[in-house]
Amino acid sequence: MEVNGSLKNLINYYHEDKLSHAYLIETNDIDKCLTELKYVLKNINCPHEYKDNCSNCNLCNLLNNNYLPSFIVIEPDGINIKKEQILDLKSRFSTMPLYTKENIYIIKEAEKLNQSSANTMLKFLEEPEDNILGFFLCYNANNVISTIASRCEIIKVYYKNNEDTIYNNEYFSNVYNYLRKIELEKKYGIMYNKSMLLNLYSEKEDYVNIFKLLLRIYYLALKNKESLTDMEFKNKFSFLLEKSTEELTRKLKIISAYLDDLNYNVNIELFLDKFVIELSEMNE
Ligand SMILES: [Zn+2]
């Protein structure tokens, strides 16, 4: 997994015993940042030698799904993070951590800590216990209540706009070649499922990523059809830009529905066959 450098550094600090007890992380993508932060925390706490997608390890699985008792993620309840949410955090962290080295909390959208929840929070920050580690994720550090911000080490984690990076996506070249085949050789599209995808990818997670990428490509096709802003897209995807807005919209809906279906147990081969057939029915 590619992880932002500033976040990755935390792993080194940890091993050098230089980790602060609280970090305020300013980012333009809180969800992505949270995923990467979890990667860092798994890396630090995994009882085995951590590998990407450490999947047979209980701790990594629990942490991934927010089920680890010593790991709590708080998000705003309505427009604020409420005092009760912080009180609950305090009571759950009143015991020593069991499976991780520290009790770890993450506050999403720390700007939404109001005066009373921040005051409750302060006790955590003023008496830094050795076994508590906190992260405040925010879009703008200047909007976080100063009593909190001043007690944290500040990190900035900026990501390039997602739309600029379809070309860097690890699936891009295979998905691109596949899409050209199924869009340009409509009649025989189905035969490319095996040779261009199934032979390469066997995990469901791969297909989730592939369908997410397809979704982004059709979305960009629609956007660039309205007003062409991305010349690289035009050069690569002229075969999509030729299509009508209606056709692109309908296909976008199909891809989105198939992406949802991947949440269920599906036979990938049948799933892809059905997808290609349905997609080509939409050709005008
Ligand atoms: Zn693990």
Short mmCIF file of C-alpha atoms and ligand atoms in Angstrom, two decimals:
data_model
loop_
_atom_site.label_atom_id
_atom_site.label_comp_id
_atom_site.label_asym_id
_atom_site.label_seq_id
_atom_site.Cartn_x
_atom_site.Cartn_y
_atom_site.Cartn_z
CA MET A 1 0.00 0.00 0.00
CA GLU A 2 1.20 3.49 -0.89
CA VAL A 3 1.15 5.61 2.24
CA ASN A 4 1.79 9.33 2.52
CA GLY A 5 5.38 9.95 3.65
CA SER A 6 4.51 11.97 6.77
CA LEU A 7 2.27 9.17 7.99
CA LYS A 8 4.83 6.51 7.15
CA ASN A 9 7.38 8.41 9.25
CA LEU A 10 5.25 7.66 12.29
CA ILE A 11 6.33 4.03 12.00
CA ASN A 12 9.97 5.08 12.30
CA TYR A 13 9.24 7.44 15.21
CA TYR A 14 7.50 4.61 16.94
CA HIS A 15 10.51 2.33 16.64
CA GLU A 16 12.80 5.14 17.76
CA ASP A 17 10.47 5.75 20.70
CA LYS A 18 9.88 9.33 19.52
CA LEU A 19 6.15 9.19 18.93
CA SER A 20 4.16 12.08 20.43
CA HIS A 21 1.04 11.21 22.37
CA ALA A 22 -1.23 13.35 20.19
CA TYR A 23 -1.18 14.39 16.55
CA LEU A 24 -3.31 16.90 14.72
CA ILE A 25 -3.40 15.87 11.08
CA GLU A 26 -4.57 18.39 8.50
CA THR A 27 -5.63 16.71 5.27
CA ASN A 28 -7.80 17.25 2.20
CA ASP A 29 -9.11 13.68 2.34
CA ILE A 30 -10.02 12.48 5.83
CA ASP A 31 -11.24 9.02 4.76
CA LYS A 32 -8.15 8.26 2.78
CA CYS A 33 -6.00 9.58 5.59
CA LEU A 34 -7.84 7.36 8.07
CA THR A 35 -7.22 4.29 5.92
CA GLU A 36 -3.54 5.09 5.73
CA LEU A 37 -3.35 5.82 9.43
CA LYS A 38 -4.86 2.42 10.12
CA TYR A 39 -2.17 0.91 7.95
CA VAL A 40 0.43 2.63 10.13
CA LEU A 41 -1.24 1.43 13.35
CA LYS A 42 -1.51 -2.13 12.08
CA ASN A 43 2.11 -2.02 11.05
CA ILE A 44 3.11 -0.91 14.55
CA ASN A 45 0.89 -3.33 16.44
CA CYS A 46 0.71 -6.45 14.28
CA PRO A 47 2.11 -9.36 16.31
CA HIS A 48 3.48 -10.92 13.14
CA GLU A 49 5.72 -9.48 10.54
CA TYR A 50 3.27 -7.04 9.01
CA LYS A 51 2.47 -7.42 5.33
CA ASP A 52 -0.02 -5.50 3.21
CA ASN A 53 -3.50 -6.82 3.88
CA CYS A 54 -2.34 -8.92 6.80
CA SER A 55 -5.49 -11.01 6.58
CA ASN A 56 -4.98 -14.07 8.74
CA CYS A 57 -4.14 -11.98 11.76
CA ASN A 58 -6.82 -11.31 14.31
CA LEU A 59 -5.50 -7.98 15.46
CA CYS A 60 -5.23 -6.48 11.98
CA ASN A 61 -8.71 -7.70 11.10
CA LEU A 62 -10.26 -6.27 14.25
CA LEU A 63 -8.49 -2.97 13.86
CA ASN A 64 -9.53 -2.73 10.23
CA ASN A 65 -13.17 -3.13 11.18
CA ASN A 66 -13.02 -0.88 14.26
CA TYR A 67 -13.76 -3.83 16.56
CA LEU A 68 -10.59 -3.64 18.61
CA PRO A 69 -11.48 -2.58 22.18
CA SER A 70 -8.35 -0.46 22.45
CA PHE A 71 -8.99 1.39 19.20
CA ILE A 72 -11.78 3.94 18.91
CA VAL A 73 -12.74 6.14 15.99
CA ILE A 74 -15.05 9.04 16.79
CA GLU A 75 -16.93 10.97 14.16
CA PRO A 76 -19.24 13.95 14.58
CA ASP A 77 -22.72 13.07 15.79
CA GLY A 78 -24.64 15.67 13.79
CA ILE A 79 -22.95 19.02 13.57
CA ASN A 80 -20.74 18.50 16.62
CA ILE A 81 -18.64 15.97 18.39
CA LYS A 82 -20.57 15.70 21.62
CA LYS A 83 -19.26 15.71 25.14
CA GLU A 84 -20.94 12.31 25.73
CA GLN A 85 -18.83 10.78 22.96
CA ILE A 86 -15.65 11.92 24.71
CA LEU A 87 -16.92 10.75 28.12
CA ASP A 88 -17.62 7.35 26.59
CA LEU A 89 -14.10 7.29 25.15
CA LYS A 90 -12.66 8.11 28.58
CA SER A 91 -14.53 5.35 30.31
CA ARG A 92 -13.57 2.79 27.68
CA PHE A 93 -9.94 3.82 27.99
CA SER A 94 -9.86 3.68 31.76
CA THR A 95 -8.26 0.24 31.57
CA MET A 96 -4.89 -0.78 30.17
CA PRO A 97 -4.89 -1.73 26.51
CA LEU A 98 -5.16 -5.45 25.96
CA TYR A 99 -4.00 -6.22 22.44
CA THR A 100 -2.25 -3.06 21.33
CA LYS A 101 0.57 -1.31 23.11
CA GLU A 102 -1.49 1.84 23.53
CA ASN A 103 -5.14 2.70 23.72
CA ILE A 104 -5.62 4.55 20.46
CA TYR A 105 -8.30 7.04 19.52
CA ILE A 106 -8.93 8.89 16.28
CA ILE A 107 -11.22 11.92 16.11
CA LYS A 108 -12.57 12.61 12.63
CA GLU A 109 -13.29 16.24 11.74
CA ALA A 110 -11.69 17.65 14.85
CA GLU A 111 -13.03 21.09 13.88
CA LYS A 112 -16.33 19.84 15.25
CA LEU A 113 -15.15 19.54 18.83
CA ASN A 114 -17.09 22.24 20.61
CA GLN A 115 -16.12 24.00 23.81
CA SER A 116 -17.56 21.40 26.15
CA SER A 117 -16.34 18.31 24.31
CA ALA A 118 -12.92 19.94 23.90
CA ASN A 119 -12.74 20.65 27.64
CA THR A 120 -13.48 17.02 28.39
CA MET A 121 -10.87 16.03 25.84
CA LEU A 122 -8.25 18.27 27.40
CA LYS A 123 -7.85 16.03 30.42
CA PHE A 124 -6.50 13.38 28.06
CA LEU A 125 -4.04 15.81 26.60
CA GLU A 126 -2.90 17.54 29.76
CA GLU A 127 -2.00 14.37 31.55
CA PRO A 128 -0.49 12.35 28.78
CA GLU A 129 -0.63 8.78 29.89
CA ASP A 130 2.04 6.56 28.47
CA ASN A 131 -0.51 4.23 27.08
CA ILE A 132 -2.78 6.59 25.15
CA LEU A 133 -2.18 7.69 21.60
CA GLY A 134 -4.50 10.16 19.85
CA PHE A 135 -5.03 11.49 16.37
CA PHE A 136 -7.21 14.44 15.42
CA LEU A 137 -8.03 14.54 11.71
CA CYS A 138 -9.17 17.86 10.28
CA TYR A 139 -9.48 19.81 7.06
CA ASN A 140 -8.06 22.99 8.55
CA ALA A 141 -5.89 23.03 11.66
CA ASN A 142 -6.66 26.72 12.20
CA ASN A 143 -10.30 25.87 12.83
CA VAL A 144 -9.56 23.39 15.59
CA ILE A 145 -10.08 24.78 19.06
CA SER A 146 -6.69 26.20 20.09
CA THR A 147 -6.49 24.50 23.46
CA ILE A 148 -6.49 21.18 21.60
CA ALA A 149 -4.33 22.22 18.65
CA SER A 150 -1.59 23.67 20.86
CA ARG A 151 -1.14 20.36 22.65
CA CYS A 152 -0.70 18.31 19.50
CA GLU A 153 2.06 17.85 17.04
CA ILE A 154 0.76 19.03 13.67
CA ILE A 155 1.22 17.02 10.46
CA LYS A 156 -0.04 17.96 7.00
CA VAL A 157 -1.11 15.21 4.67
CA TYR A 158 -2.14 16.39 1.24
CA TYR A 159 -3.29 14.18 -1.58
CA LYS A 160 -3.53 15.06 -5.22
CA ASN A 161 -7.05 15.36 -6.45
CA ASN A 162 -8.31 11.85 -7.15
CA GLU A 163 -9.41 12.79 -10.63
CA ASP A 164 -5.85 13.48 -11.63
CA THR A 165 -4.63 10.09 -10.69
CA ILE A 166 -6.61 7.51 -12.62
CA TYR A 167 -3.47 7.06 -14.70
CA ASN A 168 -1.45 6.20 -11.60
CA ASN A 169 -3.97 3.67 -10.43
CA GLU A 170 -2.30 0.26 -10.25
CA TYR A 171 -5.13 -1.28 -12.28
CA PHE A 172 -5.18 1.43 -14.91
CA SER A 173 -3.37 -0.17 -17.84
CA ASN A 174 -5.20 -3.50 -17.58
CA VAL A 175 -8.56 -1.85 -17.10
CA TYR A 176 -7.88 0.55 -19.94
CA ASN A 177 -7.03 -2.23 -22.38
CA TYR A 178 -10.04 -4.23 -21.25
CA LEU A 179 -12.37 -1.27 -21.61
CA ARG A 180 -11.14 -0.55 -25.14
CA LYS A 181 -11.87 -4.14 -26.10
CA ILE A 182 -15.35 -4.30 -24.62
CA GLU A 183 -16.34 -0.87 -25.89
CA LEU A 184 -14.84 -1.17 -29.36
CA GLU A 185 -15.36 -4.87 -30.10
CA LYS A 186 -18.85 -4.99 -28.74
CA LYS A 187 -19.84 -8.28 -30.26
CA TYR A 188 -17.05 -10.29 -28.71
CA GLY A 189 -16.61 -8.34 -25.51
CA ILE A 190 -17.42 -11.28 -23.30
CA MET A 191 -14.40 -13.29 -24.44
CA TYR A 192 -12.01 -10.71 -23.01
CA ASN A 193 -13.18 -11.33 -19.46
CA LYS A 194 -11.02 -14.39 -19.17
CA SER A 195 -7.93 -13.27 -21.02
CA MET A 196 -7.78 -9.70 -19.74
CA LEU A 197 -9.11 -9.90 -16.19
CA LEU A 198 -9.79 -13.36 -14.80
CA ASN A 199 -6.32 -14.60 -15.67
CA LEU A 200 -4.81 -11.66 -13.85
CA TYR A 201 -7.03 -11.11 -10.84
CA SER A 202 -8.71 -13.63 -8.60
CA GLU A 203 -9.58 -11.66 -5.46
CA LYS A 204 -12.90 -9.94 -4.99
CA GLU A 205 -11.05 -6.93 -3.66
CA ASP A 206 -9.38 -6.57 -7.07
CA TYR A 207 -12.77 -6.43 -8.75
CA VAL A 208 -14.03 -3.84 -6.28
CA ASN A 209 -11.05 -1.68 -7.22
CA ILE A 210 -11.54 -2.35 -10.92
CA PHE A 211 -15.20 -1.33 -10.77
CA LYS A 212 -14.35 1.76 -8.75
CA LEU A 213 -11.88 2.71 -11.44
CA LEU A 214 -14.44 2.06 -14.19
CA LEU A 215 -16.86 4.29 -12.32
CA ARG A 216 -14.32 7.09 -12.22
CA ILE A 217 -13.51 6.70 -15.90
CA TYR A 218 -17.16 6.98 -17.00
CA TYR A 219 -17.70 9.85 -14.60
CA LEU A 220 -14.73 11.68 -16.12
CA ALA A 221 -16.02 10.89 -19.59
CA LEU A 222 -19.28 12.61 -18.73
CA LYS A 223 -17.52 15.57 -17.17
CA ASN A 224 -15.15 15.99 -20.07
CA LYS A 225 -18.01 15.71 -22.48
CA GLU A 226 -19.60 18.76 -20.88
CA SER A 227 -16.41 20.75 -20.96
CA LEU A 228 -13.17 19.28 -22.08
CA THR A 229 -10.49 20.07 -19.53
CA ASP A 230 -8.31 17.00 -19.51
CA MET A 231 -6.33 16.51 -22.70
CA GLU A 232 -4.74 13.28 -21.55
CA PHE A 233 -8.22 11.90 -21.02
CA LYS A 234 -9.25 13.01 -24.48
CA ASN A 235 -6.29 11.31 -26.10
CA LYS A 236 -6.85 8.03 -24.32
CA PHE A 237 -10.61 7.90 -24.12
CA SER A 238 -11.85 9.38 -27.39
CA PHE A 239 -13.85 6.15 -27.82
CA LEU A 240 -15.89 7.13 -24.73
CA LEU A 241 -16.15 10.82 -25.51
CA GLU A 242 -17.86 9.96 -28.82
CA LYS A 243 -20.77 8.47 -26.94
CA SER A 244 -23.87 10.42 -26.05
CA THR A 245 -24.39 11.83 -22.59
CA GLU A 246 -27.42 9.54 -22.17
CA GLU A 247 -25.43 6.43 -23.00
CA LEU A 248 -22.62 7.39 -20.64
CA THR A 249 -25.10 8.14 -17.86
CA ARG A 250 -26.82 4.79 -18.29
CA LYS A 251 -23.51 2.96 -18.25
CA LEU A 252 -22.42 4.84 -15.16
CA LYS A 253 -25.55 3.59 -13.41
CA ILE A 254 -24.88 0.01 -14.47
CA ILE A 255 -21.31 0.09 -13.20
CA SER A 256 -22.45 1.56 -9.93
CA ALA A 257 -25.09 -1.17 -9.51
CA TYR A 258 -22.52 -3.88 -10.26
CA LEU A 259 -20.13 -2.35 -7.76
CA ASP A 260 -22.87 -2.66 -5.12
CA ASP A 261 -23.44 -6.28 -6.08
CA LEU A 262 -19.82 -7.05 -5.32
CA ASN A 263 -20.73 -6.66 -1.65
CA TYR A 264 -22.52 -9.98 -1.94
CA ASN A 265 -21.05 -13.32 -2.70
CA VAL A 266 -20.86 -13.50 -6.42
CA ASN A 267 -19.25 -15.84 -8.88
CA ILE A 268 -16.83 -13.43 -10.51
CA GLU A 269 -16.83 -15.14 -13.90
CA LEU A 270 -20.64 -15.07 -14.22
CA PHE A 271 -20.67 -11.58 -12.78
CA LEU A 272 -18.32 -10.25 -15.48
CA ASP A 273 -20.15 -12.04 -18.28
CA LYS A 274 -23.43 -10.54 -17.19
CA PHE A 275 -21.82 -7.14 -16.87
CA VAL A 276 -20.38 -7.13 -20.39
CA ILE A 277 -23.68 -8.29 -21.89
CA GLU A 278 -25.65 -5.63 -20.06
CA LEU A 279 -23.12 -2.94 -20.91
CA SER A 280 -23.18 -3.74 -24.63
CA GLU A 281 -26.99 -3.66 -24.64
CA MET A 282 -26.61 0.01 -23.77
CA ASN A 283 -24.62 0.76 -26.91
CA GLU A 284 -26.46 3.00 -29.27
ZN ZN B 1 -1.40 -8.48 11.38
#
